Amino acid sequence: MNLMDNPLYKDALAQLYQAGNTMGLDPNILERLKHPKRALVVSVPIRLDDGSVRTFMGYRVQHNMTIGPGKGGIRFHPNVDLAETAGLAMLMTFKCALVGLPLGGAKGGINVDPNELSRQELQALTRRYATEISMIVGPNMDIPAPDIGTDGQTMAWFMDTYSQIKGFAVPGVVTGKPISVGGSLGRTESTGKGVVYCVNFAAQKMGMKIDHTTRVVIHGFGKVAIPAAMDLMAQGAKIIAVSDVSGAIYNPEGIDIKKAVEWTREKRFLKGLPGVEHISNEELIGMECDVFIPAAIDGIITEANMHTVRTKIIAEGANGPLTKGAVDYLHNKGVFIIPDILCNAGGVIVSYFEWVQGMQNFFWGLDEINKKLHDILKQSFSEVVGAADQYKVNMKTAALIVALRRLERAMKLRGLFPG
Ligand code: NAD
């Protein structure tokens, strides 16, 4: 498979070249960062409820582990393949370096539509996948977390499987676990909370205020989107549209997010929710608003639909939701884009807190966690704004420059093995 056939991988590489050229990155460092360190492809056969056996393809890619163990989510989605996983692993390297965590970049996933499997089938899938990749993960090697289509329950099954192999409980093998098996307070909401902190930093920079006059549109209605919507509503903002894979919903007066969550808990999808207008995902993208948060999948704003976007701030809750061409076009139109590796870093920051707490067997209070999260994102946001001013580039390139500076220093100090 040619990794360059995948738009997300191609885009991640194009951004790496642009940032590298702008900052004068050592070409030998660039050469190493272009390639993942290690990639594992596994078959994941499971017995379905009807008695038949079906095999799914699973992946784990470790992009760079210079600064520490690999870190990155596990995705269950029909688009998952080696190239997408490699591109997302690369983004994780940059994200961890940008926010100054002692972690490298990794990602994993299975090519599957989890909505088609029963709970028992999902458990079998997770346990077999965990077994197949167990030789390259571990608390000091590579620490997975939830991503699209996976959650705290998936992490609990993963942790249990790994612990069965080792013969003792190893909570540090994954983060995003439920609290009762070593999870951290605040992890579930952390990515969405971080997105909202960043929206506020951006609004402040633009002289805007997030209040009852702010109209917010969110693409997605999952683990990132829902907590972000809740926090913005708590600030008074109106969430006028949200969406999921079944379509989008719109209400100019503001959607009752709690009601929508209750509906999806029972019916799984937003489709059919009463009291709102049902529109398409494409219509949602073109909806006029003040803050647009893509928080579902990658590549939703491209050269084909970027002209329809009407917003002041784009907060990239998802990884790679805008293509490079769309970022350049919208930045030139004056839209403030908060780049994914900064905007959604709240998840990996609190995952890091979870890992540290687990290693010490000493757990912190929620206020302390949220304060530490806020402070790291505030510092990182201001470093990115500083780099954007210094190099006269957009926030996306600036974020990569800050990350690459850290990686370059560390990679040069460690040197190339065997020399
Ligand atoms: P999730 O599975 O909880 O939610 C994903 C949402 O996207 C769901 O509402 C789903 O219906 C929707 N969706 C899926 N395919 C779609 C399609 N084709 N069109 C429209 N909507 C679609 O996943 P999540 O954890 O919220 O992740 C969302 C994004 O945020 C991903 O890009 C992920 O990599 C990124 N992210 C997640 C975390 C985290 O902590 N969960 C951290 C950082 C980044």
GROMACS .gro file of C-alpha atoms and ligand atoms in nm:
model
  463
    1MET     CA    1   0.000   0.000   0.000
    2ASN     CA    2   0.125   0.348  -0.087
    3LEU     CA    3   0.071   0.571   0.217
    4MET     CA    4   0.053   0.873  -0.016
    5ASP     CA    5  -0.273   0.741  -0.165
    6ASN     CA    6  -0.446   0.841   0.158
    7PRO     CA    7  -0.553   1.209   0.167
    8LEU     CA    8  -0.498   1.242   0.544
    9TYR     CA    9  -0.142   1.102   0.527
   10LYS     CA   10  -0.063   1.315   0.219
   11ASP     CA   11  -0.193   1.627   0.395
   12ALA     CA   12   0.000   1.555   0.717
   13LEU     CA   13   0.318   1.522   0.509
   14ALA     CA   14   0.247   1.840   0.308
   15GLN     CA   15   0.201   2.031   0.636
   16LEU     CA   16   0.523   1.882   0.771
   17TYR     CA   17   0.716   2.000   0.461
   18GLN     CA   18   0.565   2.349   0.478
   19ALA     CA   19   0.640   2.397   0.849
   20GLY     CA   20   0.985   2.237   0.810
   21ASN     CA   21   1.080   2.466   0.522
   22THR     CA   22   0.951   2.777   0.700
   23MET     CA   23   1.147   2.713   1.020
   24GLY     CA   24   1.459   2.569   0.852
   25LEU     CA   25   1.420   2.221   1.004
   26ASP     CA   26   1.730   2.001   0.970
   27PRO     CA   27   1.665   1.790   0.655
   28ASN     CA   28   1.788   1.476   0.834
   29ILE     CA   29   1.522   1.525   1.103
   30LEU     CA   30   1.259   1.584   0.834
   31GLU     CA   31   1.370   1.264   0.659
   32ARG     CA   32   1.313   1.061   0.977
   33LEU     CA   33   0.977   1.222   1.060
   34LYS     CA   34   0.842   1.143   0.712
   35HIS     CA   35   0.824   0.772   0.799
   36PRO     CA   36   0.653   0.584   1.084
   37LYS     CA   37   0.893   0.402   1.318
   38ARG     CA   38   0.692   0.081   1.324
   39ALA     CA   39   0.361  -0.053   1.186
   40LEU     CA   40   0.183  -0.375   1.274
   41VAL     CA   41  -0.100  -0.520   1.062
   42VAL     CA   42  -0.308  -0.796   1.221
   43SER     CA   43  -0.605  -1.017   1.136
   44VAL     CA   44  -0.878  -1.006   1.397
   45PRO     CA   45  -1.104  -1.310   1.353
   46ILE     CA   46  -1.411  -1.333   1.579
   47ARG     CA   47  -1.712  -1.561   1.609
   48LEU     CA   48  -2.031  -1.366   1.535
   49ASP     CA   49  -2.352  -1.421   1.732
   50ASP     CA   50  -2.488  -1.636   1.445
   51GLY     CA   51  -2.197  -1.882   1.489
   52SER     CA   52  -2.003  -1.782   1.175
   53VAL     CA   53  -1.646  -1.649   1.182
   54ARG     CA   54  -1.555  -1.311   1.035
   55THR     CA   55  -1.209  -1.158   1.006
   56PHE     CA   56  -1.140  -0.785   1.038
   57MET     CA   57  -0.813  -0.603   0.965
   58GLY     CA   58  -0.644  -0.426   1.259
   59TYR     CA   59  -0.351  -0.186   1.276
   60ARG     CA   60  -0.116  -0.022   1.526
   61VAL     CA   61   0.134   0.235   1.402
   62GLN     CA   62   0.405   0.399   1.612
   63HIS     CA   63   0.530   0.709   1.438
   64ASN     CA   64   0.796   0.847   1.671
   65MET     CA   65   0.896   0.757   2.027
   66THR     CA   66   1.194   0.987   2.083
   67ILE     CA   67   1.041   1.177   2.374
   68GLY     CA   68   0.859   0.887   2.541
   69PRO     CA   69   0.620   0.592   2.491
   70GLY     CA   70   0.379   0.604   2.199
   71LYS     CA   71   0.035   0.751   2.269
   72GLY     CA   72  -0.274   0.750   2.052
   73GLY     CA   73  -0.629   0.628   2.021
   74ILE     CA   74  -0.787   0.314   1.883
   75ARG     CA   75  -1.047   0.375   1.614
   76PHE     CA   76  -1.326   0.137   1.509
   77HIS     CA   77  -1.454   0.276   1.178
   78PRO     CA   78  -1.510   0.149   0.821
   79ASN     CA   79  -1.251   0.395   0.678
   80VAL     CA   80  -0.962   0.264   0.893
   81ASP     CA   81  -0.661   0.140   0.696
   82LEU     CA   82  -0.283   0.139   0.735
   83ALA     CA   83  -0.229   0.476   0.567
   84GLU     CA   84  -0.498   0.660   0.767
   85THR     CA   85  -0.362   0.510   1.088
   86ALA     CA   86  -0.007   0.614   0.992
   87GLY     CA   87  -0.122   0.972   0.920
   88LEU     CA   88  -0.305   0.992   1.254
   89ALA     CA   89   0.001   0.850   1.435
   90MET     CA   90   0.212   1.128   1.283
   91LEU     CA   91  -0.038   1.389   1.407
   92MET     CA   92  -0.010   1.235   1.756
   93THR     CA   93   0.371   1.283   1.754
   94PHE     CA   94   0.320   1.651   1.674
   95LYS     CA   95   0.036   1.692   1.926
   96CYS     CA   96   0.230   1.546   2.219
   97ALA     CA   97   0.539   1.752   2.131
   98LEU     CA   98   0.336   2.071   2.089
   99VAL     CA   99   0.182   2.055   2.436
  100GLY     CA  100   0.511   1.939   2.592
  101LEU     CA  101   0.413   1.586   2.701
  102PRO     CA  102   0.686   1.323   2.750
  103LEU     CA  103   0.513   1.097   2.496
  104GLY     CA  104   0.551   0.995   2.133
  105GLY     CA  105   0.290   0.946   1.861
  106ALA     CA  106   0.096   0.628   1.778
  107LYS     CA  107  -0.248   0.526   1.655
  108GLY     CA  108  -0.446   0.208   1.605
  109GLY     CA  109  -0.772   0.084   1.471
  110ILE     CA  110  -0.985  -0.181   1.313
  111ASN     CA  111  -1.167  -0.159   0.981
  112VAL     CA  112  -1.517  -0.223   1.112
  113ASP     CA  113  -1.853  -0.053   1.153
  114PRO     CA  114  -1.909  -0.095   1.529
  115ASN     CA  115  -2.278  -0.010   1.486
  116GLU     CA  116  -2.323  -0.346   1.309
  117LEU     CA  117  -2.183  -0.556   1.596
  118SER     CA  118  -2.345  -0.667   1.922
  119ARG     CA  119  -2.184  -0.592   2.258
  120GLN     CA  120  -2.054  -0.950   2.278
  121GLU     CA  121  -1.905  -0.929   1.928
  122LEU     CA  122  -1.740  -0.595   2.013
  123GLN     CA  123  -1.589  -0.747   2.325
  124ALA     CA  124  -1.449  -1.040   2.127
  125LEU     CA  125  -1.311  -0.800   1.864
  126THR     CA  126  -1.141  -0.580   2.124
  127ARG     CA  127  -0.991  -0.874   2.316
  128ARG     CA  128  -0.852  -1.044   2.005
  129TYR     CA  129  -0.710  -0.716   1.872
  130ALA     CA  130  -0.553  -0.641   2.214
  131THR     CA  131  -0.392  -0.988   2.211
  132GLU     CA  132  -0.261  -0.945   1.856
  133ILE     CA  133  -0.094  -0.610   1.926
  134SER     CA  134   0.009  -0.690   2.286
  135MET     CA  135   0.374  -0.740   2.187
  136ILE     CA  136   0.417  -0.372   2.095
  137VAL     CA  137   0.200  -0.198   2.358
  138GLY     CA  138   0.248  -0.150   2.733
  139PRO     CA  139   0.275   0.127   2.993
  140ASN     CA  140   0.637   0.202   2.898
  141MET     CA  141   0.603   0.133   2.527
  142ASP     CA  142   0.276   0.247   2.375
  143ILE     CA  143  -0.045   0.343   2.553
  144PRO     CA  144  -0.373   0.336   2.353
  145ALA     CA  145  -0.688   0.539   2.434
  146PRO     CA  146  -1.043   0.575   2.294
  147ASP     CA  147  -1.109   0.734   1.955
  148ILE     CA  148  -1.395   0.715   1.704
  149GLY     CA  149  -1.618   0.414   1.775
  150THR     CA  150  -1.444   0.313   2.102
  151ASP     CA  151  -1.501   0.420   2.463
  152GLY     CA  152  -1.424   0.351   2.830
  153GLN     CA  153  -1.575   0.002   2.806
  154THR     CA  154  -1.344  -0.080   2.512
  155MET     CA  155  -1.048   0.036   2.721
  156ALA     CA  156  -1.160  -0.177   3.018
  157TRP     CA  157  -1.174  -0.489   2.794
  158PHE     CA  158  -0.834  -0.400   2.647
  159MET     CA  159  -0.680  -0.348   2.991
  160ASP     CA  160  -0.830  -0.676   3.118
  161THR     CA  161  -0.698  -0.873   2.819
  162TYR     CA  162  -0.347  -0.730   2.855
  163SER     CA  163  -0.358  -0.794   3.232
  164GLN     CA  164  -0.464  -1.158   3.171
  165ILE     CA  165  -0.158  -1.202   2.948
  166LYS     CA  166   0.075  -1.051   3.212
  167GLY     CA  167  -0.089  -1.225   3.508
  168PHE     CA  168  -0.150  -0.907   3.710
  169ALA     CA  169  -0.349  -0.583   3.670
  170VAL     CA  170  -0.178  -0.336   3.436
  171PRO     CA  171  -0.400  -0.026   3.436
  172GLY     CA  172  -0.125   0.185   3.271
  173VAL     CA  173  -0.156   0.000   2.938
  174VAL     CA  174  -0.445   0.223   2.827
  175THR     CA  175  -0.601   0.554   2.923
  176GLY     CA  176  -0.961   0.667   2.897
  177LYS     CA  177  -1.058   0.384   3.135
  178PRO     CA  178  -1.367   0.403   3.356
  179ILE     CA  179  -1.286   0.547   3.703
  180SER     CA  180  -1.343   0.213   3.879
  181VAL     CA  181  -1.055   0.048   3.689
  182GLY     CA  182  -0.803   0.328   3.728
  183GLY     CA  183  -0.943   0.604   3.507
  184SER     CA  184  -0.898   0.973   3.581
  185LEU     CA  185  -1.161   1.223   3.679
  186GLY     CA  186  -1.223   1.461   3.391
  187ARG     CA  187  -1.088   1.233   3.113
  188THR     CA  188  -1.428   1.175   2.950
  189GLU     CA  189  -1.494   1.546   2.902
  190SER     CA  190  -1.131   1.653   2.857
  191THR     CA  191  -1.116   1.677   2.478
  192GLY     CA  192  -1.439   1.878   2.454
  193LYS     CA  193  -1.338   2.093   2.749
  194GLY     CA  194  -1.002   2.165   2.584
  195VAL     CA  195  -1.180   2.260   2.260
  196VAL     CA  196  -1.390   2.514   2.453
  197TYR     CA  197  -1.087   2.656   2.636
  198CYS     CA  198  -0.925   2.709   2.294
  199VAL     CA  199  -1.243   2.866   2.150
  200ASN     CA  200  -1.234   3.116   2.437
  201PHE     CA  201  -0.863   3.193   2.383
  202ALA     CA  202  -0.934   3.250   2.012
  203ALA     CA  203  -1.240   3.466   2.081
  204GLN     CA  204  -1.041   3.678   2.322
  205LYS     CA  205  -0.769   3.727   2.062
  206MET     CA  206  -1.032   3.835   1.806
  207GLY     CA  207  -1.208   4.070   2.049
  208MET     CA  208  -1.517   3.846   2.053
  209LYS     CA  209  -1.706   3.722   2.355
  210ILE     CA  210  -1.866   3.380   2.393
  211ASP     CA  211  -2.214   3.457   2.527
  212HIS     CA  212  -2.586   3.435   2.440
  213THR     CA  213  -2.521   3.601   2.101
  214THR     CA  214  -2.275   3.328   1.993
  215ARG     CA  215  -2.410   3.076   1.739
  216VAL     CA  216  -2.225   2.744   1.737
  217VAL     CA  217  -2.242   2.465   1.478
  218ILE     CA  218  -2.092   2.125   1.562
  219HIS     CA  219  -2.024   1.846   1.311
  220GLY     CA  220  -2.043   1.525   1.514
  221PHE     CA  221  -2.226   1.416   1.826
  222GLY     CA  222  -1.984   1.193   2.011
  223LYS     CA  223  -1.726   1.199   2.288
  224VAL     CA  224  -1.568   1.526   2.172
  225ALA     CA  225  -1.878   1.707   2.046
  226ILE     CA  226  -2.117   1.654   2.339
  227PRO     CA  227  -1.898   1.786   2.626
  228ALA     CA  228  -1.793   2.080   2.405
  229ALA     CA  229  -2.160   2.159   2.338
  230MET     CA  230  -2.241   2.136   2.710
  231ASP     CA  231  -1.960   2.372   2.814
  232LEU     CA  232  -2.047   2.627   2.543
  233MET     CA  233  -2.414   2.614   2.647
  234ALA     CA  234  -2.307   2.673   3.007
  235GLN     CA  235  -2.142   2.994   2.881
  236GLY     CA  236  -2.475   3.095   2.724
  237ALA     CA  237  -2.391   3.016   2.361
  238LYS     CA  238  -2.659   2.871   2.129
  239ILE     CA  239  -2.580   2.537   1.968
  240ILE     CA  240  -2.785   2.585   1.652
  241ALA     CA  241  -2.683   2.264   1.468
  242VAL     CA  242  -2.520   1.928   1.541
  243SER     CA  243  -2.490   1.610   1.337
  244ASP     CA  244  -2.395   1.245   1.334
  245VAL     CA  245  -2.354   0.979   1.071
  246SER     CA  246  -2.737   0.965   1.028
  247GLY     CA  247  -2.769   1.337   0.937
  248ALA     CA  248  -2.786   1.681   1.102
  249ILE     CA  249  -3.037   1.873   1.314
  250TYR     CA  250  -3.097   2.249   1.325
  251ASN     CA  251  -3.279   2.491   1.553
  252PRO     CA  252  -3.202   2.866   1.525
  253GLU     CA  253  -3.314   2.913   1.888
  254GLY     CA  254  -3.063   2.658   2.012
  255ILE     CA  255  -3.084   2.279   2.042
  256ASP     CA  256  -3.159   2.123   2.380
  257ILE     CA  257  -2.841   1.913   2.394
  258LYS     CA  258  -2.946   1.717   2.704
  259LYS     CA  259  -3.264   1.605   2.526
  260ALA     CA  260  -3.066   1.509   2.216
  261VAL     CA  261  -2.822   1.305   2.429
  262GLU     CA  262  -3.112   1.122   2.595
  263TRP     CA  263  -3.261   1.049   2.250
  264THR     CA  264  -2.934   0.907   2.113
  265ARG     CA  265  -2.882   0.699   2.426
  266GLU     CA  266  -3.207   0.522   2.345
  267LYS     CA  267  -3.218   0.537   1.964
  268ARG     CA  268  -2.842   0.551   1.893
  269PHE     CA  269  -2.872   0.825   1.624
  270LEU     CA  270  -3.007   1.183   1.601
  271LYS     CA  271  -3.237   1.079   1.316
  272GLY     CA  272  -3.603   1.128   1.410
  273LEU     CA  273  -3.545   1.362   1.709
  274PRO     CA  274  -3.864   1.570   1.740
  275GLY     CA  275  -3.877   1.952   1.772
  276VAL     CA  276  -3.586   2.028   1.536
  277GLU     CA  277  -3.535   2.068   1.162
  278HIS     CA  278  -3.356   1.773   0.998
  279ILE     CA  279  -3.094   1.873   0.742
  280SER     CA  280  -2.794   1.706   0.575
  281ASN     CA  281  -2.436   1.710   0.700
  282GLU     CA  282  -2.341   1.916   0.392
  283GLU     CA  283  -2.608   2.178   0.477
  284LEU     CA  284  -2.470   2.194   0.831
  285ILE     CA  285  -2.123   2.275   0.698
  286GLY     CA  286  -2.262   2.575   0.506
  287MET     CA  287  -2.464   2.711   0.799
  288GLU     CA  288  -2.384   3.069   0.905
  289CYS     CA  289  -2.245   3.080   1.261
  290ASP     CA  290  -1.976   3.235   1.483
  291VAL     CA  291  -1.799   2.915   1.587
  292PHE     CA  292  -1.782   2.598   1.379
  293ILE     CA  293  -1.651   2.283   1.548
  294PRO     CA  294  -1.581   1.986   1.322
  295ALA     CA  295  -1.575   1.701   1.577
  296ALA     CA  296  -1.650   1.383   1.380
  297ILE     CA  297  -1.423   1.255   1.104
  298ASP     CA  298  -1.137   1.384   0.888
  299GLY     CA  299  -1.156   1.554   0.547
  300ILE     CA  300  -1.502   1.710   0.579
  301ILE     CA  301  -1.401   2.058   0.455
  302THR     CA  302  -1.216   2.029   0.126
  303GLU     CA  303  -1.152   2.235  -0.189
  304ALA     CA  304  -1.498   2.120  -0.303
  305ASN     CA  305  -1.704   2.277  -0.022
  306MET     CA  306  -1.473   2.530   0.150
  307HIS     CA  307  -1.649   2.819  -0.028
  308THR     CA  308  -1.973   2.738   0.155
  309VAL     CA  309  -1.824   2.784   0.506
  310ARG     CA  310  -1.956   3.096   0.687
  311THR     CA  311  -1.801   3.132   1.031
  312LYS     CA  312  -1.548   3.339   1.227
  313ILE     CA  313  -1.373   3.065   1.422
  314ILE     CA  314  -1.311   2.702   1.325
  315ALA     CA  315  -1.209   2.484   1.620
  316GLU     CA  316  -1.071   2.154   1.486
  317GLY     CA  317  -1.210   1.910   1.744
  318ALA     CA  318  -1.157   1.619   1.504
  319ASN     CA  319  -0.817   1.519   1.366
  320GLY     CA  320  -0.761   1.653   1.014
  321PRO     CA  321  -1.116   1.776   0.942
  322LEU     CA  322  -0.989   2.041   0.695
  323THR     CA  323  -0.763   1.966   0.399
  324LYS     CA  324  -0.452   2.181   0.363
  325GLY     CA  325  -0.609   2.366   0.068
  326ALA     CA  326  -0.918   2.447   0.275
  327VAL     CA  327  -0.705   2.573   0.566
  328ASP     CA  328  -0.509   2.807   0.334
  329TYR     CA  329  -0.827   2.937   0.167
  330LEU     CA  330  -1.023   2.997   0.488
  331HIS     CA  331  -0.725   3.150   0.671
  332ASN     CA  332  -0.684   3.398   0.383
  333LYS     CA  333  -1.055   3.481   0.414
  334GLY     CA  334  -0.994   3.582   0.776
  335VAL     CA  335  -1.133   3.275   0.953
  336PHE     CA  336  -0.942   3.198   1.274
  337ILE     CA  337  -0.854   2.828   1.263
  338ILE     CA  338  -0.753   2.654   1.587
  339PRO     CA  339  -0.544   2.360   1.463
  340ASP     CA  340  -0.635   2.004   1.563
  341ILE     CA  341  -0.305   1.926   1.737
  342LEU     CA  342  -0.375   2.215   1.974
  343CYS     CA  343  -0.755   2.227   1.979
  344ASN     CA  344  -0.820   1.860   2.063
  345ALA     CA  345  -0.506   1.806   2.274
  346GLY     CA  346  -0.714   1.814   2.595
  347GLY     CA  347  -0.777   1.440   2.554
  348VAL     CA  348  -0.414   1.340   2.541
  349ILE     CA  349  -0.322   1.585   2.817
  350VAL     CA  350  -0.568   1.429   3.063
  351SER     CA  351  -0.472   1.083   2.932
  352TYR     CA  352  -0.118   1.175   3.037
  353PHE     CA  353  -0.253   1.277   3.380
  354GLU     CA  354  -0.434   0.942   3.400
  355TRP     CA  355  -0.113   0.754   3.315
  356VAL     CA  356   0.089   0.950   3.574
  357GLN     CA  357  -0.178   0.902   3.843
  358GLY     CA  358  -0.196   0.528   3.762
  359MET     CA  359   0.182   0.485   3.785
  360GLN     CA  360   0.183   0.659   4.125
  361ASN     CA  361  -0.142   0.502   4.247
  362PHE     CA  362  -0.232   0.848   4.367
  363PHE     CA  363  -0.536   1.019   4.222
  364TRP     CA  364  -0.602   1.391   4.190
  365GLY     CA  365  -0.919   1.601   4.233
  366LEU     CA  366  -1.118   1.732   3.936
  367ASP     CA  367  -1.039   2.101   3.999
  368GLU     CA  368  -0.667   2.028   3.996
  369ILE     CA  369  -0.699   1.830   3.671
  370ASN     CA  370  -0.903   2.098   3.494
  371LYS     CA  371  -0.670   2.375   3.612
  372LYS     CA  372  -0.361   2.189   3.491
  373LEU     CA  373  -0.538   2.119   3.158
  374HIS     CA  374  -0.633   2.485   3.120
  375ASP     CA  375  -0.281   2.607   3.201
  376ILE     CA  376  -0.109   2.373   2.953
  377LEU     CA  377  -0.349   2.470   2.673
  378LYS     CA  378  -0.319   2.842   2.752
  379GLN     CA  379   0.060   2.823   2.740
  380SER     CA  380   0.054   2.618   2.418
  381PHE     CA  381  -0.199   2.851   2.254
  382SER     CA  382   0.019   3.151   2.328
  383GLU     CA  383   0.332   2.972   2.196
  384VAL     CA  384   0.147   2.897   1.871
  385VAL     CA  385   0.026   3.258   1.838
  386GLY     CA  386   0.388   3.367   1.900
  387ALA     CA  387   0.519   3.138   1.622
  388ALA     CA  388   0.243   3.255   1.384
  389ASP     CA  389   0.352   3.617   1.441
  390GLN     CA  390   0.723   3.537   1.417
  391TYR     CA  391   0.703   3.339   1.091
  392LYS     CA  392   0.395   3.517   0.944
  393VAL     CA  393   0.213   3.187   0.897
  394ASN     CA  394  -0.132   3.050   0.985
  395MET     CA  395  -0.198   2.881   1.321
  396LYS     CA  396  -0.179   2.536   1.163
  397THR     CA  397   0.176   2.582   1.037
  398ALA     CA  398   0.271   2.767   1.357
  399ALA     CA  399   0.153   2.477   1.575
  400LEU     CA  400   0.367   2.236   1.375
  401ILE     CA  401   0.668   2.468   1.403
  402VAL     CA  402   0.641   2.472   1.784
  403ALA     CA  403   0.612   2.091   1.787
  404LEU     CA  404   0.900   2.043   1.541
  405ARG     CA  405   1.131   2.268   1.742
  406ARG     CA  406   1.087   2.040   2.045
  407LEU     CA  407   1.122   1.722   1.841
  408GLU     CA  408   1.430   1.848   1.658
  409ARG     CA  409   1.606   1.931   1.984
  410ALA     CA  410   1.526   1.590   2.137
  411MET     CA  411   1.609   1.389   1.824
  412LYS     CA  412   1.945   1.565   1.784
  413LEU     CA  413   2.035   1.510   2.149
  414ARG     CA  414   1.953   1.138   2.130
  415GLY     CA  415   2.122   1.103   1.791
  416LEU     CA  416   2.076   0.829   1.531
  417PHE     CA  417   2.124   0.467   1.640
  418PRO     CA  418   2.367   0.298   1.571
  419GLY     CA  419   2.533   0.626   1.465
  420NAD     P1  420  -1.713   0.928   1.855
  420NAD     O1  421  -1.716   0.794   1.793
  420NAD     O2  422  -1.748   0.942   1.998
  420NAD     O3  423  -1.803   1.029   1.771
  420NAD     C1  424  -1.788   1.041   1.633
  420NAD     C2  425  -1.908   1.113   1.577
  420NAD     O4  426  -1.887   1.128   1.437
  420NAD     C3  427  -2.039   1.037   1.594
  420NAD     O5  428  -2.141   1.129   1.625
  420NAD     C4  429  -2.061   0.974   1.456
  420NAD     O6  430  -2.198   0.951   1.427
  420NAD     C5  431  -2.003   1.084   1.368
  420NAD     N1  432  -1.966   1.035   1.235
  420NAD     C6  433  -1.899   0.922   1.202
  420NAD     N2  434  -1.888   0.912   1.068
  420NAD     C7  435  -1.948   1.023   1.018
  420NAD     C8  436  -1.971   1.070   0.886
  420NAD     N3  437  -1.932   0.999   0.780
  420NAD     N4  438  -2.036   1.190   0.871
  420NAD     C9  439  -2.077   1.260   0.979
  420NAD     N5  440  -2.059   1.219   1.105
  420NAD    C10  441  -1.996   1.103   1.123
  420NAD     O7  442  -1.564   0.983   1.828
  420NAD     P2  443  -1.486   1.098   1.907
  420NAD     O8  444  -1.400   1.033   2.007
  420NAD     O9  445  -1.581   1.206   1.946
  420NAD    O10  446  -1.387   1.149   1.792
  420NAD    C11  447  -1.425   1.249   1.698
  420NAD    C12  448  -1.299   1.310   1.639
  420NAD    O11  449  -1.220   1.369   1.744
  420NAD    C13  450  -1.205   1.212   1.568
  420NAD    O12  451  -1.141   1.279   1.461
  420NAD    C14  452  -1.103   1.179   1.676
  420NAD    O13  453  -0.981   1.133   1.621
  420NAD    C15  454  -1.088   1.315   1.740
  420NAD     N6  455  -1.034   1.312   1.877
  420NAD    C16  456  -1.096   1.241   1.975
  420NAD    C17  457  -1.044   1.243   2.104
  420NAD    C18  458  -1.112   1.173   2.218
  420NAD    O14  459  -1.067   1.190   2.332
  420NAD     N7  460  -1.216   1.098   2.197
  420NAD    C19  461  -0.926   1.315   2.131
  420NAD    C20  462  -0.867   1.387   2.029
  420NAD    C21  463  -0.922   1.385   1.901
   0.00000   0.00000   0.00000
